[in-house]
Short mmCIF file of C-alpha atoms in Angstrom, two decimals:
data_model
loop_
_atom_site.label_atom_id
_atom_site.label_comp_id
_atom_site.label_asym_id
_atom_site.label_seq_id
_atom_site.Cartn_x
_atom_site.Cartn_y
_atom_site.Cartn_z
CA MET A 1202 -10.81 -27.68 103.55
CA PRO A 1203 -14.05 -29.04 101.80
CA HIS A 1204 -16.92 -27.13 101.93
CA HIS A 1205 -19.78 -27.70 104.41
CA PRO A 1206 -23.22 -26.54 104.10
CA THR A 1207 -23.93 -23.91 106.86
CA PHE A 1208 -26.34 -26.34 108.88
CA MET A 1209 -23.42 -28.86 109.30
CA SER A 1210 -21.13 -27.17 111.57
CA PRO A 1211 -19.64 -29.79 113.98
CA VAL A 1212 -20.79 -29.21 117.52
CA LEU A 1213 -17.99 -28.98 119.82
CA ALA A 1214 -18.80 -30.95 123.15
CA PRO A 1215 -17.40 -28.82 125.68
CA ARG A 1216 -14.29 -30.67 127.52
CA ASN A 1217 -15.38 -30.03 130.22
CA ARG A 1218 -18.57 -31.79 129.81
CA ARG A 1219 -17.25 -34.87 128.01
CA LEU A 1220 -17.19 -38.23 130.13
CA ARG A 1221 -13.86 -39.75 130.71
CA ALA A 1222 -13.13 -43.01 130.82
CA LEU A 1223 -11.05 -44.40 133.63
CA PRO A 1224 -7.54 -45.32 132.66
CA ILE A 1225 -6.90 -48.59 131.10
CA ALA A 1226 -3.58 -50.38 130.81
CA ALA A 1227 -2.39 -50.31 127.02
CA VAL A 1228 -2.77 -53.59 125.51
CA GLY A 1229 0.39 -54.52 123.69
CA LEU A 1230 -1.39 -56.14 120.57
CA SER A 1231 0.80 -55.60 117.35
CA ALA A 1232 -2.19 -56.00 114.31
CA LEU A 1233 -1.24 -57.60 111.47
CA LEU A 1234 -2.67 -56.37 108.33
CA LEU A 1235 -5.27 -58.69 106.70
CA ALA A 1236 -5.23 -59.91 102.83
CA SER A 1237 -6.27 -56.50 101.36
CA CYS A 1238 -10.07 -57.12 101.70
CA ALA A 1239 -12.57 -54.03 101.07
CA THR A 1240 -15.23 -55.50 102.87
CA PRO A 1241 -15.45 -55.02 106.51
CA GLY A 1242 -14.57 -58.47 108.27
CA GLY A 1243 -12.75 -60.22 110.99
CA SER A 1244 -13.03 -63.95 112.35
CA VAL A 1245 -10.67 -66.40 114.26
CA GLY A 1246 -10.29 -69.94 115.62
CA ASN A 1247 -9.49 -71.90 119.06
CA ALA A 1248 -10.72 -69.78 122.33
CA VAL A 1249 -8.31 -68.55 124.36
CA ASP A 1250 -9.68 -67.92 128.06
CA ALA A 1251 -8.49 -65.64 130.59
CA THR A 1252 -10.07 -63.29 133.24
CA PRO A 1253 -9.26 -59.64 133.28
CA SER A 1254 -7.37 -57.89 136.10
CA ALA A 1255 -9.10 -56.16 138.57
CA ALA A 1256 -7.07 -53.10 138.11
CA SER A 1257 -8.68 -53.11 134.57
CA THR A 1258 -12.09 -53.56 135.95
CA PRO A 1259 -13.47 -50.01 136.26
CA SER A 1260 -16.74 -49.65 138.56
CA ALA A 1261 -20.01 -49.47 136.88
CA LYS A 1262 -22.67 -46.63 136.68
CA GLU A 1263 -25.80 -47.17 137.10
CA ALA A 1264 -28.58 -46.68 133.96
CA GLY A 1265 -32.41 -47.26 133.92
CA ALA A 1266 -31.90 -48.78 131.06
CA PRO A 1267 -29.28 -50.59 128.48
CA THR A 1268 -27.04 -47.55 126.14
CA PRO A 1269 -26.38 -47.97 122.82
CA ARG A 1270 -22.80 -47.38 122.02
CA LEU A 1271 -20.53 -46.24 119.14
CA VAL A 1272 -17.36 -47.76 118.49
CA TYR A 1273 -14.56 -46.78 116.36
CA THR A 1274 -11.03 -46.93 115.71
CA HIS A 1275 -8.26 -45.10 114.88
CA ASP A 1276 -4.52 -44.92 114.68
CA ALA A 1277 -3.75 -45.55 118.56
CA GLY A 1278 -6.47 -47.59 119.40
CA ILE A 1279 -10.34 -47.92 119.99
CA ALA A 1280 -12.91 -45.29 121.26
CA VAL A 1281 -16.22 -45.27 122.41
CA LEU A 1282 -19.21 -43.15 121.96
CA ASP A 1283 -22.71 -42.64 123.81
CA ALA A 1284 -24.36 -42.91 120.64
CA ALA A 1285 -27.15 -40.19 121.86
CA SER A 1286 -24.84 -37.68 122.81
CA LEU A 1287 -21.64 -38.71 120.69
CA GLU A 1288 -19.73 -37.78 123.75
CA GLN A 1289 -16.72 -40.11 124.54
CA VAL A 1290 -16.96 -42.93 127.05
CA GLY A 1291 -14.24 -44.90 126.87
CA SER A 1292 -11.04 -46.23 125.11
CA ALA A 1293 -8.45 -48.80 124.99
CA GLU A 1294 -5.16 -48.45 123.19
CA MET A 1295 -4.27 -50.84 120.78
CA SER A 1296 -1.32 -50.80 117.97
CA GLY A 1297 -1.52 -50.96 114.46
CA PHE A 1298 -4.80 -51.29 111.78
CA ASN A 1299 -7.81 -53.24 113.66
CA ARG A 1300 -10.94 -54.05 112.12
CA LEU A 1301 -14.45 -54.25 114.09
CA ASN A 1302 -17.47 -56.47 114.05
CA PRO A 1303 -20.31 -56.59 116.30
CA ALA A 1304 -20.98 -59.46 118.19
CA GLY A 1305 -24.06 -59.88 118.18
CA ASP A 1306 -24.91 -59.73 121.97
CA GLY A 1307 -25.72 -56.03 121.92
CA ARG A 1308 -22.51 -55.30 124.34
CA HIS A 1309 -19.53 -56.54 122.73
CA VAL A 1310 -17.56 -55.71 119.77
CA PHE A 1311 -14.78 -58.16 118.18
CA VAL A 1312 -11.54 -56.21 117.32
CA SER A 1313 -10.43 -58.73 114.59
CA THR A 1314 -6.25 -58.18 114.42
CA GLY A 1315 -3.81 -60.79 112.73
CA ASP A 1316 -3.55 -63.51 115.07
CA ALA A 1317 -6.86 -63.25 116.97
CA PHE A 1318 -10.59 -61.81 117.09
CA ARG A 1319 -10.30 -59.62 120.75
CA LEU A 1320 -13.36 -59.50 122.19
CA PHE A 1321 -14.13 -55.85 123.57
CA ASP A 1322 -16.84 -54.80 126.02
CA ALA A 1323 -18.78 -51.17 124.98
CA GLY A 1324 -20.19 -51.39 127.93
CA ALA A 1325 -23.65 -50.33 126.86
CA TRP A 1326 -25.27 -53.04 130.03
CA THR A 1327 -23.70 -55.36 132.98
CA GLU A 1328 -25.81 -58.49 134.35
CA PRO A 1329 -28.03 -56.97 137.24
CA HIS A 1330 -26.63 -57.81 140.59
CA GLY A 1331 -28.31 -58.95 143.95
CA ASP A 1332 -31.54 -57.23 144.62
CA HIS A 1333 -30.89 -54.82 141.90
CA SER A 1334 -33.53 -55.90 138.83
CA HIS A 1335 -32.49 -52.59 136.39
CA HIS A 1336 -29.11 -52.65 134.07
CA TYR A 1337 -25.82 -50.83 134.66
CA THR A 1338 -23.59 -49.22 132.37
CA ALA A 1339 -19.80 -49.87 132.33
CA GLU A 1340 -16.99 -48.61 131.52
CA PRO A 1341 -15.28 -49.89 128.15
CA LYS A 1342 -12.40 -52.26 128.10
CA LEU A 1343 -10.57 -54.65 125.58
CA THR A 1344 -10.93 -57.97 127.55
CA GLU A 1345 -8.72 -60.73 127.85
CA LEU A 1346 -10.82 -63.11 126.04
CA ALA A 1347 -9.86 -63.89 122.34
CA PHE A 1348 -10.18 -66.31 119.55
CA ALA A 1349 -6.93 -67.59 118.33
CA ALA A 1350 -6.52 -67.59 114.54
CA ASP A 1351 -3.74 -68.06 111.65
CA LYS A 1352 -5.65 -64.70 110.07
CA ALA A 1353 -9.50 -63.05 111.10
CA GLY A 1354 -11.46 -63.17 108.58
CA HIS A 1355 -15.18 -62.40 108.24
CA VAL A 1356 -17.62 -62.55 111.18
CA VAL A 1357 -20.94 -63.30 110.30
CA LEU A 1358 -24.52 -62.39 112.54
CA HIS A 1359 -27.89 -64.29 111.68
CA GLY A 1360 -30.45 -66.56 112.92
CA GLY A 1361 -29.32 -66.14 116.47
CA LYS A 1362 -25.59 -67.28 115.89
CA THR A 1363 -22.49 -65.82 115.43
CA VAL A 1364 -19.88 -67.33 112.86
CA LEU A 1365 -15.96 -66.68 112.48
CA PHE A 1366 -14.04 -67.95 109.41
CA ASN A 1367 -11.00 -68.21 109.54
CA ASP A 1368 -8.98 -67.05 106.36
CA GLY A 1369 -5.61 -69.11 107.73
CA SER A 1370 -7.26 -72.20 108.04
CA GLY A 1371 -10.34 -72.65 106.46
CA LYS A 1372 -11.83 -73.43 110.16
CA VAL A 1373 -15.21 -71.63 110.80
CA GLU A 1374 -16.55 -71.61 114.35
CA SER A 1375 -20.36 -71.00 115.36
CA PHE A 1376 -21.95 -69.99 118.45
CA GLU A 1377 -25.19 -69.33 120.19
CA THR A 1378 -24.92 -65.47 120.18
CA SER A 1379 -27.03 -65.07 123.47
CA ALA A 1380 -24.55 -67.27 125.62
CA LEU A 1381 -21.91 -64.52 124.85
CA ALA A 1382 -22.38 -61.72 127.01
CA ALA A 1383 -22.82 -64.43 130.38
CA ALA A 1384 -20.19 -66.25 129.29
CA ALA A 1385 -18.10 -62.89 129.11
CA GLU A 1386 -19.44 -61.80 133.17
CA ASP A 1387 -17.32 -64.92 133.77
CA GLY A 1388 -14.66 -64.30 132.40
CA LYS A 1389 -14.72 -67.20 129.11
CA LEU A 1390 -15.91 -67.32 125.48
CA PRO A 1391 -19.02 -69.51 124.47
CA SER A 1392 -18.09 -73.23 123.79
CA THR A 1393 -17.98 -73.74 119.46
CA ASP A 1394 -19.10 -75.65 117.16
CA VAL A 1395 -15.85 -76.12 114.44
CA TYR A 1396 -16.27 -77.08 110.90
CA THR A 1397 -13.21 -76.68 108.75
CA THR A 1398 -13.12 -75.75 105.08
CA PRO A 1399 -11.05 -78.29 102.59
CA GLU A 1400 -8.62 -75.61 101.85
CA ALA A 1401 -7.83 -72.21 103.21
CA HIS A 1402 -8.83 -69.16 101.73
CA HIS A 1403 -10.04 -65.99 102.07
CA GLY A 1404 -13.90 -66.65 103.07
CA VAL A 1405 -17.21 -66.54 104.65
CA ALA A 1406 -19.95 -68.42 106.41
CA VAL A 1407 -23.49 -68.35 107.19
CA GLU A 1408 -25.47 -70.54 109.50
CA LEU A 1409 -28.71 -70.07 108.76
CA GLU A 1410 -31.81 -70.61 111.23
CA ASP A 1411 -32.46 -74.20 110.31
CA GLY A 1412 -29.11 -75.32 111.05
CA LYS A 1413 -27.76 -75.99 107.53
CA LEU A 1414 -24.32 -74.04 107.02
CA LEU A 1415 -23.09 -72.02 103.59
CA VAL A 1416 -19.46 -71.76 103.10
CA THR A 1417 -17.81 -70.12 100.40
CA LEU A 1418 -15.34 -72.54 98.07
CA GLY A 1419 -11.71 -71.47 97.80
CA ASN A 1420 -7.95 -71.75 98.40
CA GLU A 1421 -5.28 -69.17 98.17
CA GLU A 1422 -5.10 -68.87 95.03
CA SER A 1423 -8.83 -68.70 93.81
CA ARG A 1424 -12.38 -68.48 94.75
CA SER A 1425 -14.94 -70.39 93.16
CA GLY A 1426 -18.26 -70.16 94.51
CA ILE A 1427 -20.21 -71.50 97.72
CA ALA A 1428 -21.51 -74.73 99.25
CA VAL A 1429 -24.72 -75.75 101.62
CA LEU A 1430 -23.60 -78.43 103.96
CA SER A 1431 -26.64 -79.89 106.13
CA ALA A 1432 -27.41 -79.22 109.47
CA GLY A 1433 -25.23 -80.80 112.04
CA LYS A 1434 -21.94 -81.17 114.29
CA GLY A 1435 -18.51 -80.22 112.76
CA GLN A 1436 -16.99 -82.32 110.16
CA GLU A 1437 -20.49 -84.63 110.10
CA ARG A 1438 -22.23 -82.15 108.10
CA THR A 1439 -22.54 -82.97 104.42
CA GLU A 1440 -22.98 -81.33 101.36
CA ILE A 1441 -26.32 -80.59 99.76
CA ALA A 1442 -25.91 -77.79 97.17
CA ARG A 1443 -23.15 -76.19 95.20
CA ASN A 1444 -22.37 -73.76 93.00
CA GLU A 1445 -18.56 -72.57 91.53
CA ASP A 1446 -19.90 -70.06 88.77
CA CYS A 1447 -18.77 -67.35 91.30
CA PRO A 1448 -15.24 -65.98 90.46
CA GLY A 1449 -13.91 -64.03 93.34
CA VAL A 1450 -16.57 -64.63 95.36
CA HIS A 1451 -16.74 -62.17 98.21
CA GLY A 1452 -19.01 -60.67 101.06
CA GLU A 1453 -22.19 -62.12 102.04
CA ALA A 1454 -25.98 -60.58 102.76
CA VAL A 1455 -29.11 -61.98 103.93
CA ALA A 1456 -32.54 -60.87 102.51
CA ALA A 1457 -36.17 -61.01 103.23
CA GLY A 1458 -36.80 -64.93 103.48
CA GLU A 1459 -33.70 -65.87 104.73
CA ALA A 1460 -32.32 -65.38 101.06
CA VAL A 1461 -28.51 -65.80 101.10
CA VAL A 1462 -26.05 -64.15 98.99
CA VAL A 1463 -22.72 -63.73 97.75
CA GLY A 1464 -20.84 -61.21 95.80
CA CYS A 1465 -18.94 -63.06 92.09
CA GLU A 1466 -16.75 -60.91 89.71
CA ASN A 1467 -19.42 -61.59 87.17
CA GLY A 1468 -22.39 -61.17 89.45
CA MET A 1469 -24.25 -62.85 92.39
CA LEU A 1470 -25.34 -66.37 93.68
CA ILE A 1471 -28.88 -66.66 95.49
CA TYR A 1472 -29.54 -69.49 97.92
CA LYS A 1473 -33.19 -69.46 99.00
CA ASP A 1474 -35.24 -72.63 99.56
CA GLY A 1475 -32.59 -75.08 98.84
CA ALA A 1476 -31.77 -74.16 95.74
CA ILE A 1477 -28.83 -72.08 94.66
CA THR A 1478 -29.33 -69.26 91.40
CA LYS A 1479 -27.20 -67.28 89.61
CA VAL A 1480 -27.72 -63.56 88.91
CA ALA A 1481 -25.43 -62.36 85.68
CA SER A 1482 -23.90 -59.02 85.69
CA PRO A 1483 -24.40 -57.33 82.37
CA ASP A 1484 -20.80 -56.83 81.88
CA SER A 1485 -18.02 -59.76 81.74
CA TYR A 1486 -16.15 -58.33 85.05
CA GLY A 1487 -18.96 -56.62 86.97
CA ARG A 1488 -17.67 -57.22 90.09
CA LEU A 1489 -20.26 -56.98 93.37
CA GLY A 1490 -18.17 -57.39 96.39
CA ASN A 1491 -19.64 -55.68 99.16
CA GLN A 1492 -23.58 -56.01 99.79
CA ALA A 1493 -26.17 -54.79 102.65
CA GLY A 1494 -29.13 -56.47 103.20
CA SER A 1495 -32.32 -56.16 105.26
CA GLU A 1496 -35.02 -58.67 106.63
CA LYS A 1497 -37.12 -55.77 105.68
CA SER A 1498 -36.56 -56.00 101.94
CA PRO A 1499 -36.06 -58.77 99.30
CA VAL A 1500 -33.83 -56.42 97.15
CA ILE A 1501 -29.63 -56.52 98.10
CA LEU A 1502 -28.01 -53.47 97.87
CA GLY A 1503 -24.06 -53.51 96.27
CA ASP A 1504 -21.45 -52.15 94.54
CA TYR A 1505 -20.32 -52.78 91.22
CA LYS A 1506 -17.39 -52.37 89.49
CA VAL A 1507 -16.06 -53.28 85.71
CA ASP A 1508 -12.47 -52.14 85.88
CA LYS A 1509 -10.49 -55.20 87.44
CA SER A 1510 -6.97 -53.08 86.93
CA ALA A 1511 -8.35 -49.96 88.91
CA LYS A 1512 -6.40 -49.21 92.12
CA PRO A 1513 -8.65 -47.92 93.01
CA GLU A 1514 -11.82 -48.01 90.56
CA ARG A 1515 -13.90 -45.22 91.59
CA PRO A 1516 -17.51 -46.53 90.43
CA THR A 1517 -20.79 -44.21 90.33
CA ARG A 1518 -23.04 -47.15 89.72
CA ILE A 1519 -24.27 -49.35 92.60
CA SER A 1520 -26.42 -52.87 92.19
CA LEU A 1521 -29.77 -53.65 93.59
CA VAL A 1522 -30.44 -57.50 93.54
CA ASN A 1523 -33.96 -58.81 93.82
CA THR A 1524 -33.71 -62.23 95.65
CA GLN A 1525 -37.51 -63.13 94.34
CA THR A 1526 -36.99 -62.14 90.61
CA ALA A 1527 -33.37 -63.06 90.45
CA ALA A 1528 -32.69 -60.08 88.81
CA MET A 1529 -30.16 -56.98 88.82
CA GLN A 1530 -30.71 -53.37 88.69
CA LEU A 1531 -27.64 -50.76 88.07
CA VAL A 1532 -28.33 -47.29 89.55
CA ASP A 1533 -26.24 -44.38 88.58
CA ILE A 1534 -25.89 -42.18 91.59
CA GLY A 1535 -23.78 -39.48 90.06
CA THR A 1536 -20.95 -39.83 92.54
CA SER A 1537 -18.50 -42.28 93.45
CA TYR A 1538 -18.88 -43.53 96.74
CA SER A 1539 -16.20 -46.64 98.82
CA PHE A 1540 -16.44 -50.07 100.41
CA ARG A 1541 -17.80 -48.49 103.61
CA SER A 1542 -20.31 -46.58 102.07
CA LEU A 1543 -23.32 -48.77 102.01
CA GLY A 1544 -26.33 -49.18 104.60
CA ARG A 1545 -29.89 -50.05 105.06
CA GLY A 1546 -32.52 -47.89 106.57
CA PRO A 1547 -34.97 -49.48 109.34
CA ALA A 1548 -37.64 -50.04 106.50
CA GLY A 1549 -35.29 -51.34 104.35
CA GLU A 1550 -34.40 -48.55 102.03
CA ALA A 1551 -30.93 -48.46 100.35
CA LEU A 1552 -28.32 -45.67 101.98
CA VAL A 1553 -25.50 -44.91 99.75
CA LEU A 1554 -22.92 -41.98 101.12
CA GLY A 1555 -21.53 -40.40 97.84
CA THR A 1556 -18.27 -38.65 97.48
CA ASP A 1557 -19.99 -35.54 97.17
CA GLY A 1558 -21.11 -35.55 100.77
CA GLY A 1559 -24.21 -36.38 100.27
CA LEU A 1560 -26.34 -39.29 101.60
CA ARG A 1561 -28.63 -40.91 99.31
CA VAL A 1562 -31.62 -42.55 100.05
CA ILE A 1563 -33.01 -44.80 97.29
CA ASP A 1564 -36.40 -47.21 96.64
CA PRO A 1565 -34.50 -50.67 96.70
CA ILE A 1566 -37.68 -51.73 94.44
CA SER A 1567 -37.99 -49.13 91.58
CA GLY A 1568 -34.19 -47.70 91.98
CA ALA A 1569 -35.11 -43.91 92.42
CA ILE A 1570 -33.18 -41.89 94.38
CA THR A 1571 -35.94 -40.47 96.92
CA SER A 1572 -33.59 -37.80 98.80
CA THR A 1573 -29.88 -36.78 99.02
CA ILE A 1574 -28.81 -35.62 102.53
CA PRO A 1575 -25.96 -33.56 102.60
CA VAL A 1576 -23.79 -34.71 105.56
CA VAL A 1577 -19.76 -34.31 104.68
CA GLY A 1578 -17.92 -32.46 102.71
CA ALA A 1579 -16.55 -33.86 99.46
CA TRP A 1580 -14.08 -36.23 99.77
CA GLU A 1581 -12.07 -38.66 97.55
CA GLU A 1582 -11.10 -42.27 98.42
CA SER A 1583 -7.53 -43.15 98.78
CA ALA A 1584 -6.07 -45.68 96.96
CA THR A 1585 -5.17 -47.36 100.52
CA TRP A 1586 -7.91 -49.42 101.55
CA GLN A 1587 -6.84 -49.86 105.53
CA ASP A 1588 -6.85 -45.57 105.21
CA PRO A 1589 -9.65 -43.55 107.42
CA ARG A 1590 -12.43 -42.70 104.65
CA PRO A 1591 -16.03 -41.40 105.21
CA THR A 1592 -17.80 -44.31 106.93
CA LEU A 1593 -21.63 -44.78 107.44
CA PHE A 1594 -23.32 -47.31 110.28
CA VAL A 1595 -26.72 -47.16 110.48
CA GLN A 1596 -28.56 -47.70 113.70
CA GLY A 1597 -32.38 -48.09 113.89
CA SER A 1598 -33.35 -45.06 112.00
CA THR A 1599 -29.90 -43.13 112.67
CA ALA A 1600 -27.53 -42.97 109.84
CA PHE A 1601 -23.64 -42.05 111.73
CA VAL A 1602 -21.07 -40.91 109.62
CA THR A 1603 -17.64 -39.94 110.23
CA GLU A 1604 -15.60 -37.70 108.76
CA PRO A 1605 -11.79 -38.26 109.31
CA ALA A 1606 -10.91 -34.84 107.37
CA THR A 1607 -12.31 -32.70 110.01
CA SER A 1608 -12.23 -35.50 113.30
CA THR A 1609 -16.38 -35.08 113.35
CA ILE A 1610 -19.19 -37.62 113.67
CA HIS A 1611 -22.44 -37.10 112.16
CA ALA A 1612 -26.29 -38.39 113.63
CA VAL A 1613 -28.66 -38.56 110.54
CA ASP A 1614 -32.18 -38.64 111.87
CA LEU A 1615 -33.59 -40.80 108.56
CA LYS A 1616 -37.20 -39.92 108.95
CA THR A 1617 -36.68 -36.32 108.99
CA GLY A 1618 -33.78 -36.31 106.53
CA LYS A 1619 -32.00 -34.00 108.58
CA VAL A 1620 -28.12 -33.98 110.79
CA LYS A 1621 -29.75 -33.75 114.35
CA LYS A 1622 -26.33 -33.74 115.77
CA SER A 1623 -22.38 -33.80 115.01
CA ALA A 1624 -19.44 -33.79 117.45
CA GLN A 1625 -15.71 -33.04 117.46
CA LEU A 1626 -13.56 -36.30 118.08
CA GLU A 1627 -10.67 -36.67 119.97
CA HIS A 1628 -8.97 -38.72 116.99
CA VAL A 1629 -9.14 -39.03 113.46
CA PRO A 1630 -11.81 -41.77 113.07
CA ASN A 1631 -11.28 -45.11 110.51
CA GLU A 1632 -13.64 -48.07 110.78
CA LEU A 1633 -17.27 -47.63 113.06
CA THR A 1634 -19.47 -50.00 114.02
CA GLY A 1635 -22.08 -50.17 117.10
CA VAL A 1636 -24.33 -51.84 119.75
CA THR A 1637 -27.51 -51.65 120.80
CA GLY A 1638 -27.16 -51.77 124.55
#
């Protein structure tokens, strides 16, 4: 058992105080594993509308305001926690390995399975009813709403749009994020605009605030770069920019000033103000496959790997790419980390969870490590990327970190630099995300 600092002892929530969800019928979904991809993501295709049965719709509980919640996966399904108390407030049964993505409306999460993107209601709030003007919280539930997909890929939230990428067909579907909650209340999904890439590949797409669409380029064998398409509808869009100097293109993030980046095996591409700029890695193979951006910072935080044959490589350097100067800075943090270790703080600070158990807070401009917060015990990344590992998720000024070895979750106050609460979980946590309410 790894050593924990004494102040890190988990606080066990008494079982008679746990909030229990009403029973939810098991959902018979066989989750097909996605292609080996070390970045959270998922996406889907055509909408499949269905209305949940009355038996699966629990009664709502009154609350004075929307309630932030956390959602995590485990080997038998999904669990939902109150983000303030860390008590479990709901669950759903799902077999297999499932991926999570916020839907962007503060209430729903997409569950990425092999052939669909299922809509999960985290129960943070419901629409006001009758003469009631306040919000209600509801029991979380896996709805019967889903976008069908050949192979669910990445989901991107930006500029008020939610964009889904279907790896199996190259289909890109986008919709107004604000339309989701009301549509789901009526038992349907919002209509989508559909664009299909020339060839199917494991990719990603971002719709910009002016309506332009950035999409990756590739096929089943290789991926080479990005194209930027004009504003418009579906296949009516025309290409206005392209760069194919990005082998193995993977992941995306957005920095201040709507600078959109994607990672390459030899650096990074930046799209900003109508132009694509290449930032080259100092090594011939220097992969930036996972990125974390912040609208508060012009700098993108990324991983940095130099050994293509390693399974897995356990890097100790992270990358900081300034989208204003197109300069890359590498910082050795003194410990390895995983693809679930990267995050951004409320002021744009870079956050990296190391395998030594410390959460590093890094100045993204200077690269200086301003503090290291002890959170979990020392751990080693599994060679199987689907296996549970400590995971970082940031919501506001709180960094949530799971600890699979002890089935624990910790809430770190980024303002004070201290763990403010820990709680025992009923399951070994895997993926982690949340909704703001």
